[in-house]
Amino acid sequence: MRARVIAAAVTAALLVVSGCARDSSSPPRPARPDAERPISDAVAQRLDAAVNQTMAAAAIPGALVGIWGPDGDYVRAFGVADKTTGTPMKTDFYSRIGSVTKTFTVTAVLQLADQGKLGLDDAIARFVDGVPLGDKITLRQLARMQSGLFNYSASPDFQKAMFADPRRAFTPRELLDYAFAQPARSPPGAGFEYCNTNTILLGLVVQKVSGQPLGSYIHDQILVPLGLDHTSFPTTNAFPDPHAQGYTKQTADGKEATAADWDPSWAWAAGAMISTLDDMRVWAPALATGKLLTPQLQEQRLQTVGSPGMPPQDGYGLGIFNLGGWIGHNGSLPGYQSVVVYLPEKQTSLVILTNTDIDYQGGEPSTTLATAITKELTPDHVYTL
């Protein structure tokens, strides 16, 4: 997540998690993908070199990289989790996944649509009061970043409050108040503009229609069915161990700081979740192929819109993007970034987790890594953002 200071980008936390224990009547969980089958030594060496060179150039302290596909698997931990102690990164670390959270929130909305409990072309005013032009903005437009609403995380007032106390808890309504205090950016449906406000509203829709807290719904209807035992929707700033320190310059004075204990409630439905490399290994293909949705809803999900400067084949769908054929999402929260994508043509998943969000040459470190990796792995399908 990011909007220079702290909004997410497609142009882009656990004292109590969801608060739900597993119901003994839940259906059996699917088995994990096949045991790891190493990719060829030649490819692994090229990938190692690409990752190490990129990390050195971009000053990325640590990264976790996972690739799973028909040609074999590649799972590596690079660099350090703590620059002071030199503790190495390990592949079982938890990480904040930022805007990958949006894929879970929008999946929840689409599940409710599949059940006939809402329609994607319903107006947001049906579910949430006080939204400017709420009778004109649809759930589909919110999920596809076409509402025209102001992005609360770009609000100077929000940023001032956030940086005054990064451990402060925000409520969804407080976040919306920052957005609604600013004029709309464009008429509903007029164009694409990435905006965290959209997903906060969709999270409130899930809560109203399901009658559950958002984290509880995601736990019961998405995490449990897929066996994502190490993924959670935090309700505090607590962070399960083991995890890396997260390095950021998104501070009041612009100096580097660690953000592991910052409260992610400011991102809520748009970016608060925590996961692991192994769980995102499962989520990437499930998301891209619509495992928890009907084919009809998944087809609608993958209908993308573009924006100026994007290649014509790339675009953003309903809480998901297509970049160079890679389908999924990225995420950024102070100190942490993620890329969680799947390439249907190669039946290959790519997951990247880093412990920094500090820009490199104006770009995100996770994107820099993903571009370098896919140039080696799938030169006909390079991830660029």
XYZ file of C-alpha atoms in Angstrom:
385
model
C 0.000 0.000 0.000
C 1.194 3.520 -0.665
C 0.291 6.930 -2.075
C 3.776 8.329 -1.705
C 3.552 8.364 2.034
C 1.430 5.352 2.877
C -1.083 4.328 0.291
C -0.800 1.145 -1.736
C 0.283 0.999 -5.356
C -0.753 -0.593 -8.498
C 0.360 2.618 -10.309
C 0.576 -0.249 -6.658
C -1.454 -6.281 13.041
C -2.184 -9.783 16.566
C -2.991 -10.252 20.013
C -6.295 -11.436 18.620
C -6.515 -12.367 14.975
C -9.962 -13.012 13.605
C -11.137 -14.148 16.996
C -12.576 -17.358 15.567
C -11.628 -20.908 16.360
C -12.093 -23.491 13.662
C -15.590 -24.938 13.609
C -15.504 -28.709 13.993
C -18.182 -28.924 11.304
C -15.979 -27.183 8.725
C -15.262 -29.185 5.563
C -11.926 -31.007 5.322
C -9.058 -28.805 4.253
C -7.347 -29.435 0.943
C -3.875 -30.890 0.943
C -0.954 -28.598 0.304
C 0.604 -28.605 -3.154
C 3.039 -31.405 -3.911
C 6.274 -31.531 -1.977
C 8.968 -29.228 -3.232
C 10.687 -30.338 -6.447
C 13.812 -28.239 -6.953
C 14.139 -26.225 -10.129
C 17.181 -26.994 -12.270
C 20.564 -25.927 -10.928
C 21.182 -23.704 -13.942
C 17.945 -21.771 -13.471
C 18.459 -21.580 -9.716
C 21.909 -20.087 -10.198
C 20.563 -17.440 -12.563
C 17.783 -16.591 -10.128
C 20.190 -16.439 -7.194
C 22.376 -14.011 -9.115
C 19.428 -11.845 -10.173
C 18.085 -11.627 -6.626
C 21.463 -10.943 -5.013
C 22.381 -8.289 -7.562
C 19.010 -6.561 -7.217
C 19.102 -6.618 -3.432
C 22.576 -5.106 -3.407
C 21.613 -2.371 -5.860
C 18.338 -1.522 -4.122
C 19.723 -1.897 -0.564
C 17.065 -4.483 0.343
C 18.004 -5.967 3.737
C 16.087 -9.209 3.381
C 13.756 -11.036 1.020
C 11.846 -14.293 0.779
C 11.272 -15.645 -2.716
C 9.127 -18.598 -3.726
C 8.481 -19.974 -7.213
C 6.357 -23.062 -7.810
C 5.566 -24.542 -11.220
C 5.821 -27.515 -13.574
C 9.543 -26.903 -14.091
C 10.270 -27.191 -10.387
C 10.276 -25.078 -7.270
C 12.591 -22.425 -5.937
C 12.261 -21.319 -2.311
C 14.931 -19.079 -0.826
C 15.583 -16.668 2.039
C 18.052 -13.882 1.296
C 19.744 -11.304 3.476
C 19.014 -10.300 7.040
C 15.915 -9.928 9.169
C 17.608 -7.468 11.498
C 20.356 -5.150 10.334
C 21.590 -4.605 13.898
C 21.968 -8.240 14.930
C 22.527 -9.736 11.495
C 19.839 -12.369 12.122
C 19.232 -14.069 8.763
C 15.897 -14.190 6.989
C 14.148 -17.577 7.058
C 11.471 -18.941 4.774
C 8.970 -19.550 7.584
C 8.848 -15.893 8.694
C 5.548 -14.062 8.964
C 5.233 -10.817 7.017
C 2.790 -7.974 6.636
C 1.335 -8.324 3.121
C -0.189 -4.869 2.650
C -2.547 -4.517 -0.288
C -2.673 -8.238 -0.970
C -5.345 -7.856 1.729
C -7.530 -6.285 -0.950
C -7.687 -9.623 -2.759
C -9.256 -11.204 0.345
C -11.725 -8.368 0.938
C -12.905 -8.346 -2.669
C -13.089 -12.154 -2.731
C -15.450 -11.876 0.239
C -17.632 -9.411 -1.677
C -17.685 -11.708 -4.708
C -18.620 -14.715 -2.572
C -21.585 -12.784 -1.204
C -22.536 -11.880 -4.770
C -22.324 -15.562 -5.714
C -24.755 -16.263 -2.874
C -27.186 -13.646 -4.159
C -26.818 -11.508 -1.047
C -25.672 -8.457 -3.007
C -25.141 -7.352 -6.576
C -21.941 -5.895 -7.965
C -23.926 -3.091 -9.527
C -25.644 -2.193 -6.249
C -24.920 1.341 -5.065
C -22.710 1.697 -2.005
C -25.431 3.898 -0.439
C -27.458 0.708 0.085
C -24.874 -0.463 2.614
C -22.953 2.561 3.941
C -24.393 5.976 4.805
C -22.699 9.270 4.100
C -20.669 8.359 0.994
C -20.450 11.293 -1.434
C -22.363 10.296 -4.584
C -23.066 7.015 -2.814
C -26.222 6.509 -4.860
C -24.095 6.588 -8.022
C -21.017 4.575 -6.990
C -21.376 0.810 -7.381
C -19.602 -2.040 -5.639
C -18.073 -2.980 -8.975
C -16.612 0.498 -9.373
C -15.180 0.341 -5.844
C -13.557 -3.046 -6.472
C -12.138 -1.887 -9.812
C -10.818 1.426 -8.470
C -13.261 3.540 -10.470
C -15.240 5.283 -7.729
C -13.486 8.642 -8.113
C -13.354 9.029 -4.320
C -10.372 10.647 -2.631
C -7.756 8.279 -1.224
C -7.754 8.843 2.547
C -4.130 7.759 2.886
C -3.118 10.688 0.663
C -4.810 13.152 3.016
C -2.355 15.502 4.757
C -4.527 15.372 7.875
C -4.402 11.588 7.919
C -0.664 11.525 7.360
C -0.136 14.014 10.183
C -2.186 11.840 12.556
C -0.486 8.642 11.400
C 3.047 9.932 11.812
C 2.291 11.581 15.152
C 1.693 8.081 16.551
C 2.306 5.103 14.205
C 0.979 2.779 16.939
C -2.398 4.494 17.034
C -5.503 2.483 16.194
C -7.849 3.921 13.554
C -11.457 2.912 12.966
C -12.841 2.430 9.429
C -15.159 5.408 9.917
C -12.227 7.634 10.900
C -10.468 6.627 7.690
C -13.539 7.435 5.626
C -13.869 10.821 7.320
C -10.403 11.753 6.020
C -11.468 10.738 2.504
C -14.859 12.422 2.518
C -13.378 15.697 3.764
C -11.723 16.031 0.353
C -13.468 16.579 -2.998
C -13.922 13.603 -5.293
C -11.179 13.085 -7.836
C -13.479 12.228 -10.750
C -17.056 11.172 -11.500
C -17.883 7.529 -10.718
C -16.767 5.203 -13.505
C -14.840 7.902 -15.357
C -11.414 6.308 -15.039
C -9.020 4.233 -12.971
C -7.330 5.610 -9.856
C -5.970 3.342 -7.151
C -7.624 4.268 -3.857
C -7.641 2.609 -0.453
C -10.955 4.275 0.408
C -12.678 1.928 -2.022
C -11.642 -1.208 -0.168
C -12.455 0.204 3.267
C -16.006 0.677 2.002
C -16.110 -2.875 0.643
C -14.966 -4.193 4.019
C -17.934 -2.455 5.642
C -20.207 -4.023 3.021
C -18.946 -7.505 3.922
C -19.591 -6.843 7.599
C -23.125 -5.551 7.028
C -24.214 -8.297 4.648
C -22.547 -11.225 6.443
C -23.239 -10.033 9.980
C -19.626 -10.848 10.910
C -16.522 -8.749 11.540
C -14.489 -8.647 8.346
C -11.606 -10.633 9.828
C -13.976 -13.329 11.051
C -15.643 -13.663 7.659
C -12.296 -13.908 5.873
C -11.126 -16.499 8.403
C -14.225 -18.677 8.100
C -14.922 -18.425 4.388
C -11.456 -18.041 2.838
C -8.629 -19.004 5.188
C -10.201 -22.159 6.625
C -11.380 -23.645 3.298
C -7.896 -23.183 1.804
C -5.989 -24.241 4.922
C -4.227 -20.909 5.277
C -3.343 -21.484 8.930
C -0.614 -18.848 9.052
C -2.613 -16.001 7.541
C -4.522 -13.593 9.754
C -6.426 -10.337 9.872
C -4.935 -8.535 12.890
C -6.913 -6.439 15.309
C -3.887 -4.919 17.090
C -0.266 -4.107 16.279
C 0.949 -7.480 17.612
C 2.946 -9.504 15.104
C 3.421 -13.290 15.356
C 6.939 -14.676 15.622
C 9.149 -15.279 13.818
C 9.179 -12.092 11.757
C 11.718 -9.664 10.383
C 12.218 -6.063 11.354
C 10.657 -3.847 8.686
C 12.630 -0.825 7.484
C 10.928 2.338 6.270
C 11.517 6.026 5.686
C 7.819 6.818 5.845
C 8.352 8.826 9.006
C 7.725 12.373 10.120
C 11.385 13.311 9.635
C 12.113 11.027 6.680
C 14.722 9.099 8.635
C 14.888 5.332 8.526
C 12.958 3.522 11.272
C 11.702 0.033 12.041
C 7.960 -0.475 11.746
C 7.315 -4.003 12.996
C 5.179 -2.763 15.900
C 3.256 -0.083 14.004
C -0.502 -0.561 14.070
C -1.885 -1.574 10.648
C -5.460 -0.605 11.481
C -5.028 2.457 9.258
C -5.027 0.029 6.335
C -7.766 -2.345 7.598
C -9.636 -3.967 4.677
C -7.174 -2.415 2.247
C -3.932 -3.718 3.733
C -3.748 -4.987 7.327
C -3.220 -8.736 6.845
C -0.253 -10.943 7.787
C 0.868 -14.167 6.093
C 3.784 -16.403 5.132
C 5.523 -17.541 1.989
C 3.928 -20.998 2.195
C 0.383 -19.696 2.650
C 0.762 -17.243 -0.221
C 1.957 -20.190 -2.310
C -1.583 -21.560 -1.946
C -3.374 -18.240 -2.277
C -1.738 -17.127 -5.541
C -3.261 -19.843 -7.791
C -6.515 -19.971 -5.806
C -6.987 -16.254 -6.369
C -6.012 -16.228 -10.033
C -8.156 -19.241 -10.951
C -11.180 -18.359 -8.826
C -11.082 -21.437 -6.624
C -13.589 -20.001 -4.145
C -15.872 -18.418 -6.758
C -18.170 -19.540 -9.551
C -16.675 -19.330 -13.065
C -19.122 -16.544 -13.871
C -17.921 -14.327 -11.029
C -14.259 -15.093 -11.705
C -14.737 -14.110 -15.332
C -16.105 -10.755 -14.201
C -13.273 -10.394 -11.700
C -10.659 -10.698 -14.429
C -12.204 -8.030 -16.689
C -9.636 -5.271 -16.321
C -9.444 -1.538 -16.885
C -6.216 0.243 -17.707
C -4.725 3.600 -16.959
C -2.466 5.990 -18.877
C 1.053 4.645 -19.153
C 0.095 1.002 -18.687
C 0.610 -1.471 -21.555
C -2.751 -2.209 -23.221
C -2.712 -5.852 -22.123
C -2.238 -4.903 -18.467
C -4.923 -3.648 -16.140
C -6.824 -3.835 -12.868
C -9.877 -6.023 -12.338
C -11.986 -6.568 -9.233
C -9.343 -6.400 -6.514
C -6.779 -8.057 -8.759
C -4.380 -7.080 -11.544
C -2.840 -8.546 -14.670
C 0.748 -7.458 -15.330
C 2.569 -9.156 -18.164
C 0.245 -12.141 -17.810
C 0.922 -12.423 -14.064
C -2.396 -12.296 -12.176
C -2.566 -11.282 -8.514
C -1.623 -8.278 -6.410
C 1.248 -6.518 -4.700
C 1.324 -4.878 -1.306
C 3.236 -2.297 0.675
C 2.984 -1.260 4.298
C 5.660 0.712 6.134
C 8.603 -1.677 6.416
C 7.187 -4.534 4.328
C 6.286 -5.336 0.734
C 4.841 -8.294 -1.117
C 4.155 -9.617 -4.599
C 1.716 -12.541 -4.889
C 1.031 -13.550 -8.497
C 0.254 -16.518 -10.742
C 1.011 -17.004 -14.450
C -1.733 -19.234 -15.899
C 0.138 -19.825 -19.155
C 2.980 -21.489 -17.215
C 0.930 -22.659 -14.210
C 3.558 -20.939 -12.090
C 3.261 -18.987 -8.841
C 5.638 -16.265 -7.663
C 5.679 -14.871 -4.128
C 8.080 -12.195 -2.882
C 8.188 -10.784 0.658
C 10.648 -8.043 1.629
C 11.419 -6.295 4.912
C 11.669 -2.813 3.438
C 9.468 -0.428 1.495
C 12.184 2.161 0.869
C 12.076 3.221 -2.783
C 14.840 2.451 -5.216
C 15.149 4.790 -8.188
C 11.564 5.889 -7.674
C 10.193 2.353 -7.641
C 9.231 -0.227 -5.076
C 11.893 -2.758 -4.050
C 9.450 -5.640 -4.410
C 8.685 -4.608 -7.983
C 12.391 -4.296 -8.754
C 12.897 -7.854 -7.510
C 9.876 -9.206 -9.379
C 11.054 -7.637 -12.622
C 14.574 -9.069 -12.258
C 13.243 -12.530 -11.387
C 10.726 -12.730 -14.217
C 13.286 -11.539 -16.772
C 15.197 -14.729 -15.949
C 12.257 -17.033 -15.306
C 9.696 -15.995 -17.943
C 11.289 -13.520 -20.375
C 8.100 -13.440 -22.441
C 6.122 -12.467 -19.341
C 8.030 -9.827 -17.409
C 6.378 -8.323 -14.322
C 6.634 -4.551 -14.571
C 4.760 -1.852 -12.701
